[in-house]
Every structure is written in structure tokens, then in C-alpha cells.
XYZ file of C-alpha atoms in Angstrom:
683
model
C 0.000 0.000 0.000
C 1.976 2.946 -1.329
C 0.041 5.653 0.572
C 0.610 4.000 3.946
C 4.243 3.324 3.104
C 4.843 6.938 2.107
C 3.017 8.425 5.104
C 4.990 6.413 7.623
C 8.274 6.850 5.767
C 7.712 10.627 5.601
C 7.484 10.830 9.383
C 11.198 10.814 10.128
C 10.556 10.875 13.876
C 8.380 7.731 13.776
C 9.848 4.753 15.600
C 6.693 2.990 16.834
C 3.591 1.811 14.956
C 0.305 1.032 16.693
C -2.048 -0.811 14.348
C -5.648 -1.947 14.461
C -6.555 -5.553 13.641
C -10.080 -6.003 12.278
C -10.882 -4.250 8.987
C -7.274 -3.082 8.868
C -4.994 -6.123 8.887
C -7.764 -8.678 8.338
C -11.273 -8.580 6.917
C -14.254 -10.895 7.263
C -16.465 -12.340 4.558
C -19.434 -12.064 6.954
C -20.808 -9.525 9.390
C -18.866 -9.548 12.715
C -21.939 -10.817 14.584
C -22.158 -13.810 12.263
C -18.798 -15.023 13.571
C -20.450 -15.280 16.998
C -23.251 -17.338 15.485
C -20.639 -19.664 13.980
C -19.050 -19.885 17.412
C -22.417 -21.171 18.594
C -22.565 -23.674 15.747
C -19.154 -25.118 16.632
C -19.851 -25.135 20.375
C -23.075 -27.063 19.809
C -21.281 -29.566 17.591
C -18.461 -30.225 20.040
C -20.502 -30.316 23.253
C -23.602 -32.018 21.894
C -25.952 -29.247 22.983
C -29.678 -29.418 22.236
C -30.110 -25.708 21.503
C -29.710 -23.793 18.263
C -26.900 -21.471 17.215
C -29.408 -18.604 17.262
C -30.277 -19.343 20.891
C -26.619 -19.593 21.873
C -25.880 -16.346 20.045
C -28.635 -14.634 22.051
C -27.293 -16.053 25.327
C -23.814 -14.696 24.619
C -25.029 -11.243 23.569
C -27.328 -10.984 26.601
C -24.538 -12.121 28.927
C -22.254 -9.468 27.460
C -24.859 -6.734 27.902
C -25.536 -7.850 31.478
C -21.836 -7.744 32.410
C -21.429 -4.371 30.725
C -24.212 -2.916 32.891
C -23.011 -4.725 36.005
C -19.500 -3.308 35.790
C -20.573 -0.017 34.176
C -18.207 -0.441 31.265
C -18.284 -0.756 27.503
C -19.107 -4.203 26.133
C -15.675 -4.452 24.454
C -14.049 -3.833 27.837
C -15.858 -6.724 29.524
C -13.410 -9.420 30.612
C -13.347 -12.477 28.360
C -13.099 -14.727 31.420
C -16.114 -13.044 33.021
C -18.091 -13.554 29.812
C -17.080 -17.197 29.602
C -18.145 -17.797 33.206
C -21.467 -16.035 32.678
C -22.333 -18.060 29.556
C -21.422 -21.289 31.357
C -23.618 -20.364 34.331
C -26.570 -19.558 32.086
C -26.281 -22.844 30.207
C -25.980 -24.853 33.417
C -28.915 -23.040 34.998
C -31.134 -23.622 31.962
C -30.120 -27.315 31.871
C -28.857 -26.807 28.316
C -25.403 -28.130 29.146
C -24.760 -31.839 29.800
C -22.374 -32.935 32.549
C -19.340 -31.037 31.289
C -16.664 -29.593 33.525
C -15.965 -25.884 33.383
C -12.344 -26.508 32.357
C -13.403 -28.539 29.328
C -16.150 -26.045 28.489
C -13.607 -23.222 28.628
C -11.261 -25.059 26.279
C -13.984 -25.740 23.700
C -15.442 -22.224 24.097
C -12.078 -20.656 23.249
C -11.355 -23.048 20.404
C -14.797 -22.361 18.922
C -14.049 -18.634 19.028
C -10.760 -19.200 17.247
C -12.185 -21.487 14.551
C -15.220 -19.282 13.915
C -12.971 -16.248 13.349
C -10.352 -17.852 11.103
C -13.060 -19.546 9.037
C -14.376 -16.155 7.876
C -11.193 -14.040 7.787
C -8.749 -13.107 5.067
C -5.660 -10.907 5.270
C -5.230 -7.452 3.788
C -2.044 -8.581 2.084
C -0.927 -5.066 1.103
C -1.019 -3.676 4.644
C 0.425 -6.860 6.164
C 3.373 -6.767 3.746
C 3.916 -3.059 4.490
C 3.937 -3.633 8.250
C 6.347 -6.569 7.879
C 8.649 -4.341 5.821
C 8.728 -1.710 8.588
C 9.357 -4.447 11.142
C 12.414 -5.538 9.159
C 13.677 -1.934 9.312
C 13.665 -1.943 13.106
C 10.327 -0.293 13.893
C 8.519 -1.466 17.023
C 5.028 -2.579 16.098
C 2.129 -3.164 18.500
C -1.308 -4.546 17.750
C -4.148 -2.708 19.520
C -7.667 -3.994 19.094
C -11.079 -3.402 20.624
C -12.447 -6.908 20.739
C -14.208 -9.455 22.938
C -11.590 -12.184 22.366
C -8.672 -12.603 24.726
C -5.046 -11.885 23.890
C -4.415 -15.647 23.881
C -6.911 -16.170 21.064
C -5.772 -13.103 19.091
C -2.192 -14.398 19.220
C -3.410 -17.768 17.972
C -5.205 -16.040 15.087
C -2.028 -14.104 14.251
C -0.110 -17.368 14.211
C -2.729 -18.863 11.894
C -2.182 -15.964 9.464
C 1.607 -16.153 9.756
C 1.850 -12.731 11.435
C 2.755 -13.544 15.042
C 6.432 -12.548 14.701
C 5.470 -9.150 13.263
C 4.298 -7.698 16.569
C 6.275 -6.833 19.660
C 3.132 -7.192 21.747
C -0.655 -7.389 21.553
C -3.146 -5.279 23.537
C -6.828 -6.288 23.656
C -9.624 -4.215 25.184
C -11.395 -7.087 26.983
C -8.179 -8.063 28.790
C -7.358 -4.547 29.908
C -10.813 -3.103 30.636
C -9.614 -0.229 28.440
C -10.462 0.523 24.829
C -9.691 2.654 21.817
C -13.361 3.616 21.717
C -13.005 5.401 25.072
C -9.411 6.392 24.397
C -8.306 4.895 27.717
C -6.107 2.234 26.131
C -3.637 4.692 24.530
C -1.940 6.089 27.680
C -1.677 2.552 29.031
C 0.012 1.199 25.882
C 2.335 4.210 25.613
C 3.464 3.725 29.195
C 3.739 -0.063 28.980
C 5.820 0.040 25.805
C 7.863 3.087 26.803
C 6.755 4.813 23.601
C 6.884 8.550 22.983
C 3.603 9.881 21.507
C 5.388 12.134 18.974
C 7.384 9.120 17.742
C 4.284 6.938 17.390
C 1.751 6.477 14.580
C -1.646 4.786 14.946
C -3.003 2.992 11.841
C -6.653 1.978 11.726
C -9.999 2.144 9.936
C -12.261 3.600 12.644
C -12.390 7.397 12.438
C -13.148 7.998 16.124
C -11.381 5.105 17.851
C -8.236 4.917 15.732
C -7.818 8.540 14.607
C -9.557 11.125 16.805
C -8.913 9.361 20.133
C -5.292 8.612 19.229
C -4.638 12.231 18.301
C -6.071 13.337 21.667
C -2.987 11.695 23.148
C -0.591 13.366 20.669
C -0.284 10.186 18.620
C -0.128 10.764 14.880
C -2.596 8.695 12.897
C -3.261 7.244 9.457
C -6.831 6.450 8.464
C -7.272 3.330 6.309
C -10.832 4.003 5.207
C -11.693 0.613 3.644
C -15.170 1.857 2.792
C -16.028 -1.159 0.661
C -15.492 -3.500 3.636
C -17.592 -1.324 5.930
C -20.325 -1.326 3.307
C -20.072 -5.107 2.925
C -20.382 -5.588 6.697
C -23.633 -3.633 6.637
C -24.854 -5.559 3.633
C -24.004 -8.865 5.345
C -26.623 -8.097 7.971
C -29.114 -9.031 5.253
C -29.509 -12.286 3.325
C -30.243 -15.696 4.831
C -28.494 -18.942 5.676
C -30.797 -21.063 3.525
C -29.653 -19.420 0.298
C -25.991 -19.648 1.309
C -26.344 -23.331 2.174
C -28.176 -24.246 -1.020
C -25.676 -22.301 -3.128
C -22.733 -24.240 -1.691
C -24.396 -27.642 -2.156
C -25.733 -26.834 -5.626
C -22.326 -25.748 -6.896
C -20.752 -28.974 -5.654
C -23.559 -31.172 -6.981
C -23.314 -29.627 -10.453
C -19.525 -29.830 -10.455
C -19.688 -33.529 -9.595
C -22.433 -34.193 -12.149
C -20.285 -32.635 -14.904
C -17.165 -34.539 -13.858
C -16.087 -37.881 -15.304
C -16.972 -39.583 -12.017
C -20.625 -40.728 -12.058
C -22.569 -40.321 -8.816
C -19.668 -38.530 -7.120
C -22.261 -36.032 -5.819
C -23.112 -38.781 -3.317
C -20.303 -37.251 -1.278
C -23.007 -34.858 -0.104
C -24.820 -37.805 1.508
C -21.587 -39.109 3.011
C -20.523 -35.652 4.219
C -23.701 -35.000 6.167
C -23.667 -38.532 7.548
C -20.127 -37.863 8.799
C -21.154 -34.544 10.317
C -24.197 -36.052 11.999
C -22.172 -39.021 13.228
C -19.637 -36.676 14.816
C -22.351 -34.633 16.537
C -24.225 -37.725 17.719
C -21.063 -39.387 19.025
C -20.150 -36.217 20.916
C -23.647 -35.984 22.371
C -23.581 -39.636 23.431
C -20.125 -39.354 24.977
C -18.642 -41.959 22.629
C -14.891 -42.433 23.006
C -14.344 -45.062 20.304
C -16.115 -45.764 17.016
C -15.818 -49.145 15.301
C -16.355 -48.839 11.544
C -17.572 -52.136 10.117
C -16.078 -53.652 6.994
C -16.315 -53.075 4.156
C -18.278 -49.886 3.631
C -16.848 -48.632 6.908
C -13.333 -48.296 5.504
C -14.170 -45.245 3.381
C -16.544 -43.880 6.032
C -13.720 -44.105 8.584
C -11.395 -42.273 6.205
C -13.937 -39.449 5.859
C -14.581 -39.297 9.604
C -10.873 -39.099 10.415
C -10.478 -36.361 7.807
C -13.451 -34.481 9.278
C -11.860 -34.516 12.732
C -8.618 -33.274 11.214
C -10.363 -30.446 9.365
C -12.529 -29.250 12.236
C -9.487 -28.070 14.236
C -10.817 -29.421 17.535
C -8.145 -32.061 18.120
C -8.533 -32.152 21.888
C -7.600 -34.921 24.296
C -11.199 -36.072 23.914
C -10.750 -36.812 20.219
C -12.941 -39.714 19.144
C -10.771 -42.732 18.375
C -11.685 -44.759 15.295
C -11.120 -48.450 14.579
C -11.746 -50.646 11.553
C -13.519 -53.865 12.501
C -13.479 -56.514 9.797
C -16.834 -58.242 9.973
C -19.648 -59.295 7.688
C -23.077 -60.765 8.134
C -21.542 -64.204 7.660
C -18.746 -63.756 10.198
C -21.109 -62.082 12.666
C -23.575 -64.951 12.393
C -20.713 -67.377 13.055
C -19.693 -65.819 16.364
C -23.314 -65.620 17.515
C -23.997 -69.346 17.090
C -25.189 -71.194 20.178
C -24.630 -74.873 21.063
C -26.398 -77.030 18.500
C -29.066 -78.237 20.917
C -29.993 -74.591 21.618
C -29.574 -73.192 18.105
C -32.640 -73.014 15.866
C -30.940 -70.924 13.145
C -34.001 -68.679 13.063
C -31.835 -65.642 12.320
C -30.393 -67.332 9.253
C -33.496 -68.492 7.450
C -34.377 -65.291 5.610
C -30.844 -64.648 4.358
C -30.032 -68.210 3.387
C -33.276 -69.434 1.867
C -31.695 -71.444 -0.914
C -28.640 -73.484 0.064
C -27.097 -76.838 -0.693
C -25.504 -79.112 1.907
C -22.090 -78.346 0.395
C -22.678 -74.582 0.782
C -23.845 -75.055 4.357
C -20.798 -77.098 5.369
C -18.486 -74.612 3.633
C -20.222 -71.817 5.535
C -19.346 -73.667 8.777
C -15.680 -74.001 7.657
C -15.790 -77.798 7.593
C -12.568 -79.251 6.094
C -12.979 -80.798 2.642
C -12.413 -84.362 3.876
C -15.069 -83.901 6.576
C -17.485 -82.444 4.034
C -16.963 -85.403 1.684
C -17.438 -87.893 4.520
C -20.628 -86.221 5.691
C -22.163 -85.933 2.233
C -21.324 -89.587 1.623
C -23.020 -90.643 4.861
C -26.090 -88.573 4.065
C -26.303 -89.997 0.568
C -27.298 -86.714 -1.084
C -26.042 -84.699 -4.024
C -23.609 -82.045 -2.754
C -25.049 -79.327 -4.973
C -28.727 -80.108 -4.428
C -30.416 -76.888 -3.247
C -32.897 -77.040 -0.381
C -35.501 -74.355 0.168
C -35.578 -73.376 3.831
C -32.702 -75.721 4.608
C -32.556 -74.893 8.315
C -36.103 -76.158 8.902
C -35.877 -79.083 6.481
C -35.641 -82.828 7.144
C -32.069 -82.654 5.907
C -31.196 -80.345 8.816
C -32.753 -82.858 11.201
C -30.495 -85.560 9.740
C -27.448 -83.351 10.219
C -28.376 -82.678 13.852
C -28.340 -86.431 14.474
C -25.004 -86.946 12.734
C -22.101 -87.315 15.207
C -19.487 -85.924 12.782
C -21.583 -82.817 12.092
C -22.250 -82.245 15.791
C -18.553 -82.479 16.714
C -17.318 -80.334 13.823
C -20.050 -77.712 14.369
C -19.077 -77.314 18.014
C -15.362 -77.189 17.179
C -15.910 -74.414 14.621
C -18.252 -72.506 16.930
C -15.730 -72.417 19.764
C -12.800 -71.560 17.457
C -14.723 -68.654 15.942
C -15.636 -67.238 19.343
C -12.107 -67.519 20.746
C -10.549 -65.919 17.672
C -13.054 -63.072 17.557
C -12.682 -62.368 21.272
C -8.926 -61.967 20.816
C -9.480 -59.895 17.672
C -11.819 -57.576 19.561
C -9.320 -57.280 22.392
C -6.539 -56.277 19.979
C -8.083 -52.791 19.604
C -7.167 -51.923 23.185
C -10.529 -50.444 24.171
C -12.481 -50.985 27.365
C -15.687 -52.383 25.905
C -17.000 -53.605 29.254
C -16.887 -50.051 30.578
C -17.729 -48.067 27.434
C -19.701 -50.541 25.338
C -19.246 -50.757 21.569
C -20.359 -48.131 19.055
C -20.576 -49.536 15.525
C -20.698 -47.528 12.290
C -21.912 -48.954 9.000
C -23.951 -48.164 5.919
C -27.007 -50.029 7.364
C -29.731 -51.369 6.870
C -31.071 -53.450 9.749
C -28.360 -54.042 12.322
C -27.723 -57.757 11.817
C -24.038 -57.559 12.760
C -24.858 -55.363 15.738
C -27.292 -57.927 17.116
C -24.869 -60.795 16.528
C -22.028 -59.026 18.357
C -24.417 -58.249 21.220
C -25.335 -61.947 21.444
C -21.662 -62.904 21.281
C -21.043 -60.677 24.321
C -23.848 -62.545 26.113
C -25.981 -59.405 25.999
C -23.903 -57.994 28.855
C -22.278 -55.146 26.879
C -24.278 -52.362 25.163
C -23.742 -52.382 21.389
C -24.958 -49.209 19.675
C -25.294 -48.795 15.914
C -24.880 -45.604 13.879
C -25.944 -46.101 10.270
C -26.460 -44.088 7.114
C -29.917 -45.587 7.005
C -32.255 -48.013 8.760
C -34.682 -49.987 6.617
C -35.605 -52.664 9.159
C -36.286 -52.514 12.885
C -35.840 -56.097 14.119
C -35.947 -56.445 17.897
C -34.300 -53.306 19.270
C -33.455 -53.643 22.954
C -32.197 -51.002 25.430
C -28.623 -52.188 24.870
C -28.872 -52.410 21.066
C -30.041 -48.925 20.192
C -29.524 -47.975 16.567
C -29.803 -44.764 14.632
C -30.276 -44.123 10.921
C -28.606 -40.729 10.679
C -29.593 -39.879 7.082
C -32.854 -41.799 6.942
C -34.662 -44.207 9.206
C -37.791 -46.294 9.419
C -37.571 -45.950 13.182
C -39.279 -44.427 15.178
C -41.346 -43.124 12.243
C -40.726 -42.155 8.655
C -41.917 -39.809 5.976
C -41.258 -38.700 2.413
C -37.522 -38.277 2.914
C -37.149 -41.884 4.078
C -38.884 -43.315 1.016
C -36.730 -41.244 -1.344
C -33.358 -41.768 0.326
C -33.717 -45.509 0.908
C -34.542 -46.316 -2.723
C -30.992 -46.706 -4.029
C -29.473 -48.486 -1.064
C -27.278 -50.694 -3.244
C -25.614 -47.626 -4.739
C -24.510 -46.441 -1.290
C -22.903 -49.840 -0.720
C -21.208 -49.921 -4.115
C -19.757 -46.413 -3.857
C -18.404 -47.340 -0.411
C -16.602 -50.418 -1.738
C -13.284 -51.515 -0.237
C -10.049 -52.886 -1.760
C -10.261 -56.122 0.217
C -12.544 -59.104 0.340
C -15.450 -60.091 2.529
C -14.764 -61.443 6.032
C -15.954 -65.032 6.247
C -14.802 -65.729 9.789
C -11.886 -65.675 12.234
C -9.036 -67.938 13.227
C -6.020 -68.042 15.518
C -2.584 -68.475 14.001
C 0.185 -68.988 16.544
C -2.121 -67.495 19.140
C -2.776 -64.315 17.145
C -6.226 -63.515 15.693
C -6.700 -63.015 11.968
C -9.612 -62.808 9.584
C -10.599 -65.371 6.987
C -11.420 -63.432 3.831
C -12.575 -64.014 0.287
C -12.189 -61.433 -2.462
C -14.216 -62.216 -5.576
C -12.262 -61.434 -8.781
C -14.958 -59.361 -10.481
C -15.317 -57.384 -7.274
C -11.577 -56.598 -7.328
C -11.840 -55.468 -10.939
C -14.810 -53.177 -10.266
C -13.120 -51.486 -7.321
C -9.821 -50.886 -9.093
C -11.376 -49.719 -12.371
C -14.459 -47.826 -11.242
C -14.927 -47.253 -7.519
C -11.410 -46.226 -6.443
C -11.192 -43.208 -8.728
C -14.686 -42.054 -7.725
C -13.739 -42.333 -4.053
C -10.516 -40.382 -4.625
C -12.456 -37.611 -6.348
C -15.136 -37.550 -3.638
C -12.448 -37.222 -0.961
C -11.232 -33.992 -2.580
C -14.797 -32.710 -2.849
C -15.382 -33.596 0.807
C -12.749 -31.084 1.872
C -14.150 -28.405 -0.445
C -17.615 -28.923 0.993
C -16.319 -28.739 4.561
C -14.445 -25.495 3.952
C -17.370 -23.930 2.081
C -19.939 -24.838 4.749
C -17.750 -23.973 7.736
C -18.758 -20.318 7.435
C -22.476 -21.099 7.009
C -24.912 -21.701 9.867
C -27.559 -24.142 8.630
C -30.205 -26.361 10.160
C -30.534 -30.121 9.767
C -33.972 -29.568 8.247
C -32.238 -27.759 5.390
C -29.774 -30.627 5.076
C -32.533 -33.243 4.954
C -34.499 -31.301 2.380
C -31.468 -30.909 0.143
C -30.425 -34.566 0.374
C -33.961 -35.658 -0.432
C -34.199 -33.354 -3.439
C -30.828 -34.509 -4.743
C -31.789 -38.182 -4.353
C -34.971 -37.432 -6.283
C -33.014 -35.805 -9.111
C -30.324 -38.464 -9.182
C -32.818 -41.302 -9.115
C -35.158 -40.163 -11.886
C -33.260 -37.704 -14.100
C -30.456 -40.155 -14.813
C -28.793 -40.710 -18.185
C -27.082 -43.423 -20.219
C -23.631 -42.650 -18.845
C -24.802 -43.183 -15.307
C -26.809 -46.290 -16.140
C -23.754 -47.824 -17.857
C -21.757 -47.054 -14.719
C -24.394 -48.753 -12.540
C -24.365 -51.805 -14.812
C -20.587 -52.022 -14.677
C -20.259 -51.737 -10.913
C -23.207 -54.068 -10.335
C -21.317 -56.878 -12.049
C -18.930 -56.900 -9.121
C -21.528 -56.720 -6.363
C -20.745 -59.857 -4.360
C -23.534 -61.093 -2.133
C -21.873 -63.090 0.627
C -25.064 -64.716 1.830
C -27.129 -67.590 0.531
C -25.845 -68.722 -2.830
C -23.068 -66.100 -2.906
C -24.203 -64.581 -6.179
C -22.211 -61.956 -8.033
C -23.993 -59.125 -9.831
C -27.375 -57.460 -9.643
C -30.209 -57.926 -12.079
C -33.230 -55.665 -12.413
C -36.167 -57.981 -12.769
C -39.436 -56.858 -14.355
C -41.147 -58.464 -11.372
C -39.713 -55.656 -9.269
C -41.345 -53.109 -11.531
C -44.730 -54.648 -12.200
C -46.019 -55.215 -8.698
C -49.796 -54.872 -8.962
C -50.066 -52.197 -11.670
C -53.283 -50.738 -10.338
C -52.008 -50.337 -6.772
C -48.703 -48.893 -8.001
C -50.495 -46.270 -10.125
C -52.836 -45.384 -7.257
C -49.920 -45.052 -4.851
C -47.997 -42.951 -7.339
C -50.864 -40.487 -7.738
C -51.516 -40.221 -3.995
C -48.040 -40.702 -2.479
C -45.470 -40.960 -5.292
C -42.581 -41.376 -2.833
C -43.980 -44.825 -1.969
C -43.206 -46.117 -5.468
C -39.971 -44.190 -5.939
C -37.965 -47.385 -5.395
C -39.669 -48.817 -8.477
C -39.225 -45.651 -10.535
C -35.444 -45.606 -10.088
C -35.289 -49.101 -11.618
C -37.318 -48.329 -14.738
C -34.576 -46.656 -16.762
C -31.919 -49.305 -15.968
C -34.428 -52.012 -16.870
C -35.344 -50.364 -20.197
C -31.672 -49.724 -20.967
C -30.889 -53.409 -20.443
C -33.682 -54.289 -22.865
C -32.436 -51.825 -25.485
C -35.474 -49.600 -24.949
C -33.853 -46.606 -23.281
C -35.211 -44.351 -26.062
C -38.730 -44.753 -24.674
C -37.783 -43.921 -21.072
C -38.327 -40.157 -21.375
C -41.817 -40.274 -19.761
C -40.077 -41.309 -16.530
C -38.677 -37.781 -16.290
C -42.224 -36.450 -16.045
C -42.575 -38.346 -12.770
C -39.994 -36.023 -11.247
C -42.099 -32.953 -11.944
C -45.271 -34.636 -10.725
C -43.563 -35.628 -7.487
C -42.349 -32.071 -6.922
C -45.896 -30.816 -7.556
C -47.385 -33.447 -5.242
C -45.011 -32.492 -2.417
C -45.736 -28.790 -2.929
C -49.505 -29.392 -2.760
C -49.212 -31.353 0.482
C -46.910 -28.779 2.039
C -49.090 -25.834 0.978
C -52.605 -27.183 1.341
C -52.153 -29.770 4.102
C -49.691 -28.122 6.508
C -51.150 -30.014 9.478
C -49.452 -33.146 8.090
C -52.406 -35.370 8.869
C -52.168 -37.287 5.603
C -50.480 -40.666 6.094
C -50.174 -43.487 3.639
């Protein structure tokens, strides 16, 4: 800044520079009050509070006003520590704060102030460079700011901007109970720094505080007007969070849709799941999260990255672990002694199995399998419907070889898994187990709970819940993006429709866990990686995941300075799922076909690939049409399969009427929202 450089250089007697901070050295992209609202957003996230950022903002402003009146001082001269104590007291008194010590509250309070400020600030590079140049020439430079943040936080902000070494000292109004606004801070700083007024220049943007009041104490001054930033601060009082939120998400969604990575906009779903998981885990006091294989590998990577980005790496950081498990391995460890086991939990998943598949599932050695099949006198590959309730199962229960080998495998699986679980070094008896997975019913959660003799709480955090099963007090589960439980609405029906796509996009570079074993006393997993599944991950999924990871960071940084509600999030995710599901194109359908070829189903007959059957689409035409007209979300899961089905039949050209369904659904939702706001319509 040539003018500033010349003015200071022309004052031959000048040896000391006092300089303002906000709107001089740094500017904000939001109104100053909005930074306080963001402080509330971050405090709520980290402490698991059940109030809104608006309410927390009001509490802080009221506390500040109260202390200002109490001590008969300006608000910017109120002690930061007094303010912190007052906010804590108000939250405790209103029962808005869970059992959190004051020391921990103070640490998070201060960190939230720091993060909220740096997330909306940018440097005035010209002035910063000028001040650094004068510093190199031997000038003494002091930062003087009227602000409600303590010197400790201001110094941390300076360090963040790479400016901490520029200043000989920092003086903040709330620490000193003196301010530029009253003029009382100037004599104090002059005396403390042994500065001579006639050898000192004050640089700042506020006409009264930085110029007039400085000159009253014989300090020369330079006014950095920065009118455009003052105007923008006033303008930033207007506008709304909803538009800012939608703008950020829309830009990312469109960027992903135009990229060469189909469905990469699903990172929006995964981002908000990660955010909600973090908040929920904080609220529940979770110390360790166990991400279940295989979808959990990428979810863990995102969660770890989120914790790194949020700049709240405290001693209470949530530890994450990757637990290799599958429905098959979980069912193995939950098996009871044969005389007590009715296999009722297996029937639905394993409807069609042969004796050979069953014995392989139990890890029977080949020679034992051959001996058993020979004794039974059956074809090894003969498939039995409902095998576990069949006469064949009764024969197996009476067979001595089967009984002995079943019990041997059952005990080996339990011993190996117990050691595997212990290898993570967590205190599960004290803290319980918190599982994270894509969803959909909690089978593995229930099996692990049974394995632990129902003595240890096992909680599940899922992207979505499609089935309830028998939820007990110690097996609570939460669908964080959508859930059938405790009730569901339009959003649930839309978001659950493409469940297989969530699983495919969250693929992992390793195989499915079949079970566990001990090798030289050490636990290890027994895995199988289907070849087509390997190919799909390496050639399709990996590059999409890499791209989504980059977009995850962009979304985090863009939304950090926006205060938004979870209602807004849910509405946006639902709308995006609606668009993605119906307004799809050939490129995306080809991608779905390609990745579906490697979708290995490790239950039942262990099929590879997904086929869209016309039976899925033609379920009672009359009832489907009626449901579509009344509650189109109820048939959305059929609609998303129409285009892939027609494409497979070479009839994609006649799929354009499907697009009309999108506009009807939007109209239907608008009518219900506008004309039936009481929400009494249920279907």
C-alpha cells in the first residue's frame, strides 16, 4: 500500500507503529456478529448441545450486555473470562449443558471462538506486507484492538495468518478493561511500551477510535478508510443462511455431475452422515467408534479427515477403529450350542442353500465335508428351500461328525473373535461398543451383542435403517440420514430407494470377512475377495472415491462459514436423491451396470452381480399407479429401476416419460406442504 508506506516513511521521527486488527490487517467475509453465530454452531457440535446457534448467540449477547451494565463499562471492555463464566452459568442453569466440567467447556469455548474467526477471515495482504517491511527496518510494532476475544486467542489467530512474529506485543480491550473507543487504552500502551507519543503512529480504519482518540494523546494517525469493507459488513446483515447453504451444495452437486466420475455427488450424503455421526457421538459421549467392513473403511477415512479439518483435536478426540466383519462372520460368532440353536436368524438370508454350501459356511474341512455328504447320501449341490427347517437339517443334527465339527468351529470362531476384539485396546466392558456402518437393519450389531452374552451395550450408527428387528435397550440404533424408526416420511422413502448404490460407492479394496481364526495365538480374519469385485473397485470405484475425498474437503471449507439447520440438510439430500434417481442418463446407467457386475452377495448362494427384474417393476399395476398419484414417494424405489431395466432391454429411447414423474412428485409435495400443513395425511 503505497500511501501507507509513504506516510509512515515521511514521518522521520516515527519509531513505533500502533495498528488496528479487524478491517485493517484482516477482513471478514461475513458480518462480525455472524462469527459469533458460527461460534455457537461449533460449540453445539463439540458439546452435543440441544439448543440452536441462534439461541446460543442470544445467550452470549445478553450475557455481554448484562456484564457491561453490572460493571458499568463498555461491552468491548468486559473481561473475556467473566463472559465465559457467565455463559457457562446460564447454560448450566437452563439445563442446556450436559455434565461437562468448566475446564473442558472453557477449552472448547475458546477453540470455537478461534475457529469461527479464522473460518471467515482473510488478510489485507498489502497492509500486512507493508507492516512486515517496517518491522524488518527496526520499527517497534504493537497490535491494539477493541475486541471481545482474549489476547491468547488473538495471538493464535495471528499465528494462523503467519503474522505472530510481526508484533512486539498485543493489547486487547477485553483483557485490559480499556479501549480505543473510550481512548483509555492509549496512555496505558504508551506507558507499557515506553513509547513517545510524537514518535508513534496509529493505523486503523475507525475514524473515532483509531484517529480522533489517538490524536487526543498526541499520537499521529493514518486512516485506512476501507469503505467497501464497511459497506459489505452492513450488507451482510441481510440475506439468509438457507440461500448460502443451497448455493454451496448446488455448486458442488453440479460440479460432480459434470465430472467424469458418475454419482460422485453422493459425497453430499456421506458428508452429512459424517457430520451427523460426529455430533451424535459427541452428544452420546462416545470415546471409540468401530467402523464395520467393508463400507466402513471409506466412512472411517472421511470421519478421520473431518476430525482433522474441524481443528478441535482435543484430548477427547474420538478414536476410530476398523472392525473386519460381515453378516456371515457375525452370524458365526453368535452361534449357540447345536441343541440350543434353531438358526431362526439365518433363514431369511439363506433361503436357498445346498448341503455343500452349508458345510463350507461352517468351515468344515474338505475331507469332513466329503465324509458327511457320503453318509447322508445326497447330491452335494442339491439346493434345499428353507434348509434350516428341512428334514435334511434334522439328519445333520443327528449326525455325530456334524455335531462335533459344528461345536469345534463354533468355539474356534468365538475364541478368535474375542482376541481380535481385544486387539483394539478399548475398554468395551466399561464403554460398550459403538458400531458404524452403511445399514440397513443391524444384523451384525445384534450378533455381536449376542456374542457378548448381551452384557455389553452395542450401539449402531448407520447411514440408514430400513428394518427394525428387535431393538433392545442395549442395542439402540440410529439411521442418521434416513430411518424407518421411530417413524418415517417422504424423505425416508426417497433416500432408501438406491441403497445398493450407497454400498457400491463405499466399496473396499479387500474381500469379505468369512470368519476368524487363531494363528500362533494371534487372531486373523478369513477373507474371500471375488475377482470381479476386485476389478470393479480398481477400475471404477477407487477413482470415484478419490475424487469424492477432494470434494469432501471443499464442501467442509465452504460450509464452515455457514450456519444451517438439519432440516435444510434433509431437504437438500432428499431433493438430490430425487433428481439423481429419476433424471439419470445413459452414462450413469452404464456405470451402474458395470459396478453391479462386481456386487458380491456373501449370503445364501453367494451370487455376483445385480439384475433388475421386471417383477420388481410390475407389482400390482393398479395399486402402483394409485400409490404414485396419492403418495409418489412410496413407489420411488420402483421408478429408479425403470430406466436401468429399459436400458438393459435396449429400450432406453422410450424412457423419457419417466422424467415427467420427477415434476409430478415435486408438484405433489408442494400441494401437500401448501394445502395440508397439518401433516395429517399418512399413507
